[in-house]
CSV table of C-alpha atoms and ligand atoms in Angstrom, one decimal:
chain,number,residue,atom,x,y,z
A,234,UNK,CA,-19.2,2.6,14.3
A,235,UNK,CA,-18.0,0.5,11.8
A,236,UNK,CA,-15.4,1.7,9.6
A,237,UNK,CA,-15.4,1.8,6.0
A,238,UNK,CA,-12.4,3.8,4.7
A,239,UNK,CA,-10.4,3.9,8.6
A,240,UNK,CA,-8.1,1.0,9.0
A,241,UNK,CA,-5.1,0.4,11.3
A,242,UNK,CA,-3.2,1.8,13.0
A,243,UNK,CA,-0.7,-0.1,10.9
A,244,UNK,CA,3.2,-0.4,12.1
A,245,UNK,CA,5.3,0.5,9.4
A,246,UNK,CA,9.4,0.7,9.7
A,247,UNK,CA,9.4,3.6,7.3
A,248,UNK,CA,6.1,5.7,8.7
A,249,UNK,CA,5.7,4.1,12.3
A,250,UNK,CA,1.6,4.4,14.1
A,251,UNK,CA,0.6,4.7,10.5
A,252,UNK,CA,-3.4,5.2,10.4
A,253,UNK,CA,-4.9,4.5,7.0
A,254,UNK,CA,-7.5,6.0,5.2
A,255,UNK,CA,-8.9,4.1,1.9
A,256,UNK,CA,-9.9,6.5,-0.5
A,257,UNK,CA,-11.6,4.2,-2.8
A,258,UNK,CA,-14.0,1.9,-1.0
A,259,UNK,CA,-13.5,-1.1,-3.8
A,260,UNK,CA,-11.0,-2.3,-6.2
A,261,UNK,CA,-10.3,1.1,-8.1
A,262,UNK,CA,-7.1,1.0,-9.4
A,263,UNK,CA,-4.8,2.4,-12.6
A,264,UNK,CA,-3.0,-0.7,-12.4
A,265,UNK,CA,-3.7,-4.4,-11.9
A,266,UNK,CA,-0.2,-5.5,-10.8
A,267,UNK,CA,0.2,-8.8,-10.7
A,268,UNK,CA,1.6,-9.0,-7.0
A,269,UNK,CA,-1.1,-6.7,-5.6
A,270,UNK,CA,-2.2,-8.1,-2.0
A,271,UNK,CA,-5.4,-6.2,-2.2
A,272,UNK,CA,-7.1,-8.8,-4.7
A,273,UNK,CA,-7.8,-8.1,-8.6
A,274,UNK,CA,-8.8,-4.9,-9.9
A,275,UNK,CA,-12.1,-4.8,-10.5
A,276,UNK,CA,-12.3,-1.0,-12.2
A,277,UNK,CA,-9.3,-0.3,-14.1
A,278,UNK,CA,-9.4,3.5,-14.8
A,279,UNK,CA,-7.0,6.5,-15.1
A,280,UNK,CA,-10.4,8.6,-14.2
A,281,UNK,CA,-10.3,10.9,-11.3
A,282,UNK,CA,-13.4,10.9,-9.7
A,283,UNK,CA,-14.9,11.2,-5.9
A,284,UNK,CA,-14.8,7.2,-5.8
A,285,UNK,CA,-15.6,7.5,-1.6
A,286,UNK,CA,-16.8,10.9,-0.8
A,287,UNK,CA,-14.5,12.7,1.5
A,288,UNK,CA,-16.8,13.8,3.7
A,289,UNK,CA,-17.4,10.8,4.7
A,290,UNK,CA,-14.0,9.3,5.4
A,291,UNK,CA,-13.4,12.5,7.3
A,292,UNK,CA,-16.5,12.0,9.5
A,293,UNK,CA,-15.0,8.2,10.0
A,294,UNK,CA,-11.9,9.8,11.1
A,295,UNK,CA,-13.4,12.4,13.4
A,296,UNK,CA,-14.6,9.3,14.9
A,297,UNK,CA,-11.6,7.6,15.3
A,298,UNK,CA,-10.4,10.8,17.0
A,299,UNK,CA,-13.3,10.4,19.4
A,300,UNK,CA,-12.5,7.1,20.7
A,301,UNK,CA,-9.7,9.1,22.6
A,302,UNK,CA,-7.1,6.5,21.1
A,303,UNK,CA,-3.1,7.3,20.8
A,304,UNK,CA,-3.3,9.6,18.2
A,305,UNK,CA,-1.0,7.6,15.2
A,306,UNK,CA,2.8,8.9,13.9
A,307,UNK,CA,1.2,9.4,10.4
A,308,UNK,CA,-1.9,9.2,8.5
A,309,UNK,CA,-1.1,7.7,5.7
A,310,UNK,CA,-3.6,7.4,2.3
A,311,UNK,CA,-4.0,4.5,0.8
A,312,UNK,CA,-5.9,1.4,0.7
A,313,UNK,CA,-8.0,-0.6,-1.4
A,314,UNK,CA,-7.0,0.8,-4.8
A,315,UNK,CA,-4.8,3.8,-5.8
A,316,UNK,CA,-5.3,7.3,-3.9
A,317,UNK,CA,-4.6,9.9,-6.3
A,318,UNK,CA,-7.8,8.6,-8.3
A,319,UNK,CA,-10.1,10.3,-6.2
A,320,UNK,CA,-10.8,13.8,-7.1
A,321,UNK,CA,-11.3,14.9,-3.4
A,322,UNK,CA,-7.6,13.5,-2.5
A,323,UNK,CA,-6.8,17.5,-1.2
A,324,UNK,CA,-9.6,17.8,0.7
A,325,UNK,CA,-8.7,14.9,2.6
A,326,UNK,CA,-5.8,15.5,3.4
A,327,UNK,CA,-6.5,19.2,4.2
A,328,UNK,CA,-9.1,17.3,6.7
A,329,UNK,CA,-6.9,15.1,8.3
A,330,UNK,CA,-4.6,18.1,8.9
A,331,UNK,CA,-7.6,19.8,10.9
A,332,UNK,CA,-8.2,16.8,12.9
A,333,UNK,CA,-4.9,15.6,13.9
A,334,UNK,CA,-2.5,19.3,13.7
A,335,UNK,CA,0.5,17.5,14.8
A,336,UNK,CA,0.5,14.2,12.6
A,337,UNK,CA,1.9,14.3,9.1
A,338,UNK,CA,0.2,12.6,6.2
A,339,UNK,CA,1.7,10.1,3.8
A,340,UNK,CA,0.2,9.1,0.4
A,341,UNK,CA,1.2,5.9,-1.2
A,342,UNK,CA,0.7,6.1,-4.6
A,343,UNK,CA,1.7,4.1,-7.8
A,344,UNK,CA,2.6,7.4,-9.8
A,345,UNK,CA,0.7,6.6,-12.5
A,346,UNK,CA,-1.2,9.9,-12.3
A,347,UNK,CA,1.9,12.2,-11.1
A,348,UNK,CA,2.5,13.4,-15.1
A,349,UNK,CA,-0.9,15.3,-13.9
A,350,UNK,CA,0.4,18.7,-12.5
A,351,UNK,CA,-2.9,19.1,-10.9
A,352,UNK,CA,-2.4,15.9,-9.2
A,353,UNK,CA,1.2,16.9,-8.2
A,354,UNK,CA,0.0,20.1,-6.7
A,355,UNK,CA,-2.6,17.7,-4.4
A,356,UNK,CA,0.0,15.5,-3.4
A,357,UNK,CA,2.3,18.6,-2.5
A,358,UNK,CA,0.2,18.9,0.6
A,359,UNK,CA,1.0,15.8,2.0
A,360,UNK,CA,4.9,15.4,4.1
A,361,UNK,CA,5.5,12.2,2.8
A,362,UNK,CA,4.8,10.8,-0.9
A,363,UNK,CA,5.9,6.9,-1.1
A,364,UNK,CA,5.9,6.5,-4.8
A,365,UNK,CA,6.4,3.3,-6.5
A,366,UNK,CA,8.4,2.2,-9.5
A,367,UNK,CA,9.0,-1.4,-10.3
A,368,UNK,CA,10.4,-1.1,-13.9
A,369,UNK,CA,11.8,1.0,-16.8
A,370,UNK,CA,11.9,-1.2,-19.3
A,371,UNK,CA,8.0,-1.1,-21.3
A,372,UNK,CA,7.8,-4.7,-21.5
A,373,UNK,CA,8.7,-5.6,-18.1
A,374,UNK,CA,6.3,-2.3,-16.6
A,375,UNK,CA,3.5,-4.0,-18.6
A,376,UNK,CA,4.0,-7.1,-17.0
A,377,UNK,CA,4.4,-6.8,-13.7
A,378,UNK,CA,1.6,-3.7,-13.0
A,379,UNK,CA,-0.4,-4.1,-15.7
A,380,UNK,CA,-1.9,-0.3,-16.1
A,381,UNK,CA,-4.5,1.2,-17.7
A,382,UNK,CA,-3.6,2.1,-21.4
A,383,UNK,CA,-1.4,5.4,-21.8
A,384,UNK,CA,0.6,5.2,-18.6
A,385,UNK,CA,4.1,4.3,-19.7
A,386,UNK,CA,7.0,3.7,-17.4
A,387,UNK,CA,9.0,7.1,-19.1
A,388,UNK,CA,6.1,9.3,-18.3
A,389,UNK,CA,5.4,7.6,-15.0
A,390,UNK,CA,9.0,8.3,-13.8
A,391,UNK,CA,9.2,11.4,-15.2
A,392,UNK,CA,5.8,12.8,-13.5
A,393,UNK,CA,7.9,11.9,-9.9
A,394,UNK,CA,11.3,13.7,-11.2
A,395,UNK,CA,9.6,16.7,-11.8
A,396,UNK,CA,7.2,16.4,-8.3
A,397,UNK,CA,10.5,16.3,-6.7
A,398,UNK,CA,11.3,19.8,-7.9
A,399,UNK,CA,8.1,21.0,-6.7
A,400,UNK,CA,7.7,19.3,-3.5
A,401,UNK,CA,9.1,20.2,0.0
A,402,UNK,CA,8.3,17.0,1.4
A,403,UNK,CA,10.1,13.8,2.1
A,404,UNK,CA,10.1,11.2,-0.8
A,405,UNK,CA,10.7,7.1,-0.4
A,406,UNK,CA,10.8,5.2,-3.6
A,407,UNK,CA,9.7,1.6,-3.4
A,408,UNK,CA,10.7,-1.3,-6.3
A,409,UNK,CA,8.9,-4.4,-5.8
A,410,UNK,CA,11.0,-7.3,-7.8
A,411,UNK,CA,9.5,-10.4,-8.9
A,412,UNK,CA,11.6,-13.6,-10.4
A,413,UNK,CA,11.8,-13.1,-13.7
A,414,UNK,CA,9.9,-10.3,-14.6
A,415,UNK,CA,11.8,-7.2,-13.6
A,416,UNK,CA,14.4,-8.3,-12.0
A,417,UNK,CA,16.6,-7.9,-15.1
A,418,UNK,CA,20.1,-6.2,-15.3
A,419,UNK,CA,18.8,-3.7,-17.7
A,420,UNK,CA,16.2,-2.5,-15.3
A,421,UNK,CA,18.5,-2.5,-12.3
A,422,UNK,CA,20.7,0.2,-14.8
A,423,UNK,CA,17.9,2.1,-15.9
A,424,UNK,CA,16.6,2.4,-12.1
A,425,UNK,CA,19.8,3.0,-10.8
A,426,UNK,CA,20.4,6.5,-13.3
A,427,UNK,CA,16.7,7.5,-12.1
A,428,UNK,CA,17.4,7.0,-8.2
A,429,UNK,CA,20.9,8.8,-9.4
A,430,UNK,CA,18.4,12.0,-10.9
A,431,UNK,CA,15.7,11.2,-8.1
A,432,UNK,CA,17.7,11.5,-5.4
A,433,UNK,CA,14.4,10.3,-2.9
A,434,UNK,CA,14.7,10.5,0.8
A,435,UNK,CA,14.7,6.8,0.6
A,436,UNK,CA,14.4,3.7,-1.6
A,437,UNK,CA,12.8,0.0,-0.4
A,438,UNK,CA,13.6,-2.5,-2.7
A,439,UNK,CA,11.3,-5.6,-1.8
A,440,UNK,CA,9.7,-8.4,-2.9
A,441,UNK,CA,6.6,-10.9,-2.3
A,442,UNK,CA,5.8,-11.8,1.3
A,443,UNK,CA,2.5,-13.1,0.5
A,444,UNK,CA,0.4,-14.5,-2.5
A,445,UNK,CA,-0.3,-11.5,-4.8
A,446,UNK,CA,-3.1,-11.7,-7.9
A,447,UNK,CA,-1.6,-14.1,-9.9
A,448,UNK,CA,-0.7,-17.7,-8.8
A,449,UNK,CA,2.8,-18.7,-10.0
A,450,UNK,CA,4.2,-15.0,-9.5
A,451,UNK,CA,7.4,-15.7,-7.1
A,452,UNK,CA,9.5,-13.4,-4.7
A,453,UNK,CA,13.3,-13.2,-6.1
A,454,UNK,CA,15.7,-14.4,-3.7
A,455,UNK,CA,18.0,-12.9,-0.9
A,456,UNK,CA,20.9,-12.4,-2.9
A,457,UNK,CA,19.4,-10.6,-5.7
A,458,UNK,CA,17.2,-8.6,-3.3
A,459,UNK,CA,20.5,-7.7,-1.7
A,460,UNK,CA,22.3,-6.8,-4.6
A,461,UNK,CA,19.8,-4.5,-6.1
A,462,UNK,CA,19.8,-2.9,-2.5
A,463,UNK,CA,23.5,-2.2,-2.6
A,464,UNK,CA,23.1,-1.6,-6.3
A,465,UNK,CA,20.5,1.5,-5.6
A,466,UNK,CA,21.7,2.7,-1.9
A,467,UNK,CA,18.5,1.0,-0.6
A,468,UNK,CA,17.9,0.6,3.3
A,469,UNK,CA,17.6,-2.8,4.9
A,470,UNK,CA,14.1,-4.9,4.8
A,471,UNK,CA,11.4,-2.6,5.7
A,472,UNK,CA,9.5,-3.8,8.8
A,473,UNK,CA,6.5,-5.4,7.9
A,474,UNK,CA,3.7,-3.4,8.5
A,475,UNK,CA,1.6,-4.6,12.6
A,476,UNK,CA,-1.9,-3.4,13.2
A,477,UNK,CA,-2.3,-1.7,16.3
A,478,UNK,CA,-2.0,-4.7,19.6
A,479,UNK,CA,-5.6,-5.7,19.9
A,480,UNK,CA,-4.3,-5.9,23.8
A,481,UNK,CA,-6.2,-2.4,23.7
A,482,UNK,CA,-9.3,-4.4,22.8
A,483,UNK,CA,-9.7,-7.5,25.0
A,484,UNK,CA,-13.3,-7.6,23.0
A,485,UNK,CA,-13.3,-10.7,21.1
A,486,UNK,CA,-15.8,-8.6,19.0
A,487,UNK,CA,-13.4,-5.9,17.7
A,488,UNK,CA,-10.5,-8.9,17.3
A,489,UNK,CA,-13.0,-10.3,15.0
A,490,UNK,CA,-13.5,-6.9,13.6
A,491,UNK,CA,-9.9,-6.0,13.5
A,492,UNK,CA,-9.0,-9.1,11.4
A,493,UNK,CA,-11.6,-9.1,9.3
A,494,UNK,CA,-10.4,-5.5,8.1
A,495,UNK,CA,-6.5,-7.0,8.4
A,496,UNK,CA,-7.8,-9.7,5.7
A,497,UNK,CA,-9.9,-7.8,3.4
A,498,UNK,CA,-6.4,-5.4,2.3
A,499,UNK,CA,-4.4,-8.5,2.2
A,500,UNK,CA,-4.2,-12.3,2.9
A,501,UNK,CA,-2.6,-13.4,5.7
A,502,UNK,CA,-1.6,-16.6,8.0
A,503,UNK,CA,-2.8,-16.6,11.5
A,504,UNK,CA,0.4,-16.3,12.7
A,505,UNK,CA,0.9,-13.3,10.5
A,506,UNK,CA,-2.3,-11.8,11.7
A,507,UNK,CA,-1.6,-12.5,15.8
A,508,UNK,CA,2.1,-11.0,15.3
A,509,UNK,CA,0.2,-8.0,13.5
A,510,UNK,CA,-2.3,-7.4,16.0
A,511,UNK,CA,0.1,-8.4,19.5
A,512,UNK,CA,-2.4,-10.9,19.7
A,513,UNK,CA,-2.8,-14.4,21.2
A,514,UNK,CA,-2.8,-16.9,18.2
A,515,UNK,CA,-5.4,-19.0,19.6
A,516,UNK,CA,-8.1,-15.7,20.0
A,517,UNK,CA,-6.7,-15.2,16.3
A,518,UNK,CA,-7.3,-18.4,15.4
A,519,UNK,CA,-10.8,-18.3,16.7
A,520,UNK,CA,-11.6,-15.0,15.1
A,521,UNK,CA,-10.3,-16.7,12.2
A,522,UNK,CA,-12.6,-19.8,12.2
A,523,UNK,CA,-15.4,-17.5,13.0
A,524,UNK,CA,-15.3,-15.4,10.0
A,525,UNK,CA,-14.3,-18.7,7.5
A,526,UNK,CA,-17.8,-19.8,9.1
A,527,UNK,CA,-19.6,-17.2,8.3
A,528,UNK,CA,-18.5,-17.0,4.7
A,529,UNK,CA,-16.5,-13.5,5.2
A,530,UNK,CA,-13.2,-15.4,4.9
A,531,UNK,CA,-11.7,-17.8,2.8
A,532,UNK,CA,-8.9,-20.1,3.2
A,533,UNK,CA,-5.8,-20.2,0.6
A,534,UNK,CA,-2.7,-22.5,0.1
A,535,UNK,CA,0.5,-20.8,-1.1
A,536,UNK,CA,4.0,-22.3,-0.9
A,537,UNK,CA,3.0,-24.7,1.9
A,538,UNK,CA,1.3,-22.2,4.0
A,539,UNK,CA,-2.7,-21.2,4.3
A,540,UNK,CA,-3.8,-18.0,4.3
A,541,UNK,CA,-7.0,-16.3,5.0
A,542,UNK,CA,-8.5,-14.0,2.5
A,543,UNK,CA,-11.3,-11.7,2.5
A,544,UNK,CA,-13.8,-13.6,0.6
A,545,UNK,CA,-14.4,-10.4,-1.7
A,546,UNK,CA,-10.2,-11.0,-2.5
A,547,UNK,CA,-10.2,-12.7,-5.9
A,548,UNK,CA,-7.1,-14.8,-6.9
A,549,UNK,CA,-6.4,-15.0,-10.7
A,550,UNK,CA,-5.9,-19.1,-11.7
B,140,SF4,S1,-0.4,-3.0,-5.8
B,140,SF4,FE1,-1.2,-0.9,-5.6
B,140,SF4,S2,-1.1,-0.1,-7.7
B,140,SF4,FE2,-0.9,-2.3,-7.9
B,140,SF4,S3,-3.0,-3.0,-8.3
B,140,SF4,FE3,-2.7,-3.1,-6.1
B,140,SF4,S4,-3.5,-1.2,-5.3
B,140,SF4,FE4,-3.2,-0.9,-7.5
């Protein structure tokens, strides 16, 4: 079966075997941000709606479960676009919960929707909720995410203060800093009273790693990453995320299948993708030049370095 909405299992330093569900099925998103590794979004919208039916990512998972794979540390909700959009987010997470008992699910989500107290009473279901929160300051918020109209930074942050009252769960704030955009002082003091109020399980402070939206958008360096890290009680560089080793799969076929999937969420060398998957570079590499081939991937330059892209993944000029 080939999956639609079930992608990974993903490494993750903060959610380990994380198994993803995408509960969009295209670029459905409340924000455009301009570092997004996903590729443009192609339906900005603040409207909840069934955007991929849940009965049908559940039946993908069931089949997941099937294959008689390790089960995953986590099954974690995200994807191609944000989660909380889709209306049947509960009943797919109180699915996942009846296929895998023992594994907790995360949701990543950009909190745009969390001033919804119907949306805050889905995500309560979940153990983990990985918010993100790049800026406080209007101008700077506008900038970087670019959301849909309505959704302000004030209400955005205060939608996650008051899920933490309501929530029993574990909560780990992510900033994503970009040169000159929100990495100002005034944002660093305004984050640092709300992680202060917050109080999350956890905050990531992190930058780019690989070519978001827009060309030209650039990582901030180590020191200011570090400072802001100190600055907000922050842990040390997350791990970057590793698909499951493809060593499971010696089937050049599902390699193939496994990158293609890899690429479509986000670009990605080959080294990248063969440290991802545990896999040889040279079956990566092949995989690679078979899908550039057939027109499913396309080949990027960024800072030197090429990356692969799925060719659905549109880069702004
Ligand atoms: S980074 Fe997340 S919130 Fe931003 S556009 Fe991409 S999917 Fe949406």
């Amino acid at each position: 079966m080939t999956y639609k909405y079930v992608f990974g299992p993903v490494m993750s330093g903060r959610l380990g075997r994380s198994l993803g569900l995408d509960l969009l099925g295209g670029r459905v998103c409340s924000m455009d941000c301009v570092y997004c590794e996903v590729g443009a979004t192609r339906t900005l919208t603040c409207e909840r709606a069934e955007y991929a039916p849940a009965q049908d990512i559940l039946r993908e998972l069931a089949d997941w479960k099937a294959q008689g794979l390790t089960p995953p540390d986590m099954v974690t909700l995200g994807g191609l676009g944000e989660p909380t959009l889709n209306s049947a987010m509960a009943e797919v997470i109180t699915g996942a919960r009846v296929l895998f008992p023992d594994t907790p699910v995360a949701v990543l989500t950009n909190a745009s929707l969390m001033a919804d107290p119907e949306v805050r009473r889905e995500l309560a279901l979940a153990d983990v909720v990985l918010p993100s929160l790049d800026s406080l300051v209007e101008d700077e918020f506008c900038a970087i995410n670019r959301p849909c109209p309505g959704v302000t930074p004030q209400a955005v942050a205060e939608g996650i203060i008051a899920f933490r009252d309501e929530f029993k769960g574990k909560i780990f704030l992510e900033i994503l800093l970009a040169e000159g955009i929100n990495d100002s002082d005034e944002n660093l003091d305004r984050l640092k009273t709300f992680c202060r109020r917050l109080a999350p399980d956890r905050v990531d402070v992190v930058t780019l790693t690989r070519p978001g939206t827009v060309k030209g958008v650039r990582p901030v360096d180590g020191a200011v990453l570090s400072r802001w890290r100190k600055a907000l009680g922050a842990g040390e560089t997350r791990d970057e995320e590793r698909r499951e080793p493809a060593a499971a799969t010696s089937d050049m076929a599902r390699t193939t299948a496994f990158v293609q999937a890899s690429l479509a969420r986000r670009p990605q060398t080959v080294l990248q993708l063969a440290q991802a998957l545990g896999a040889d570079e040279h079956d990566i590499r092949a995989a690679v030049d078979a899908l550039v081939r057939a027109g499913d991937v396309v080949a990027a330059q960024d800072r030197g370095e090429t990356f692969y892209h799925g060719s659905g993944h549109v880069l702004e000029s």
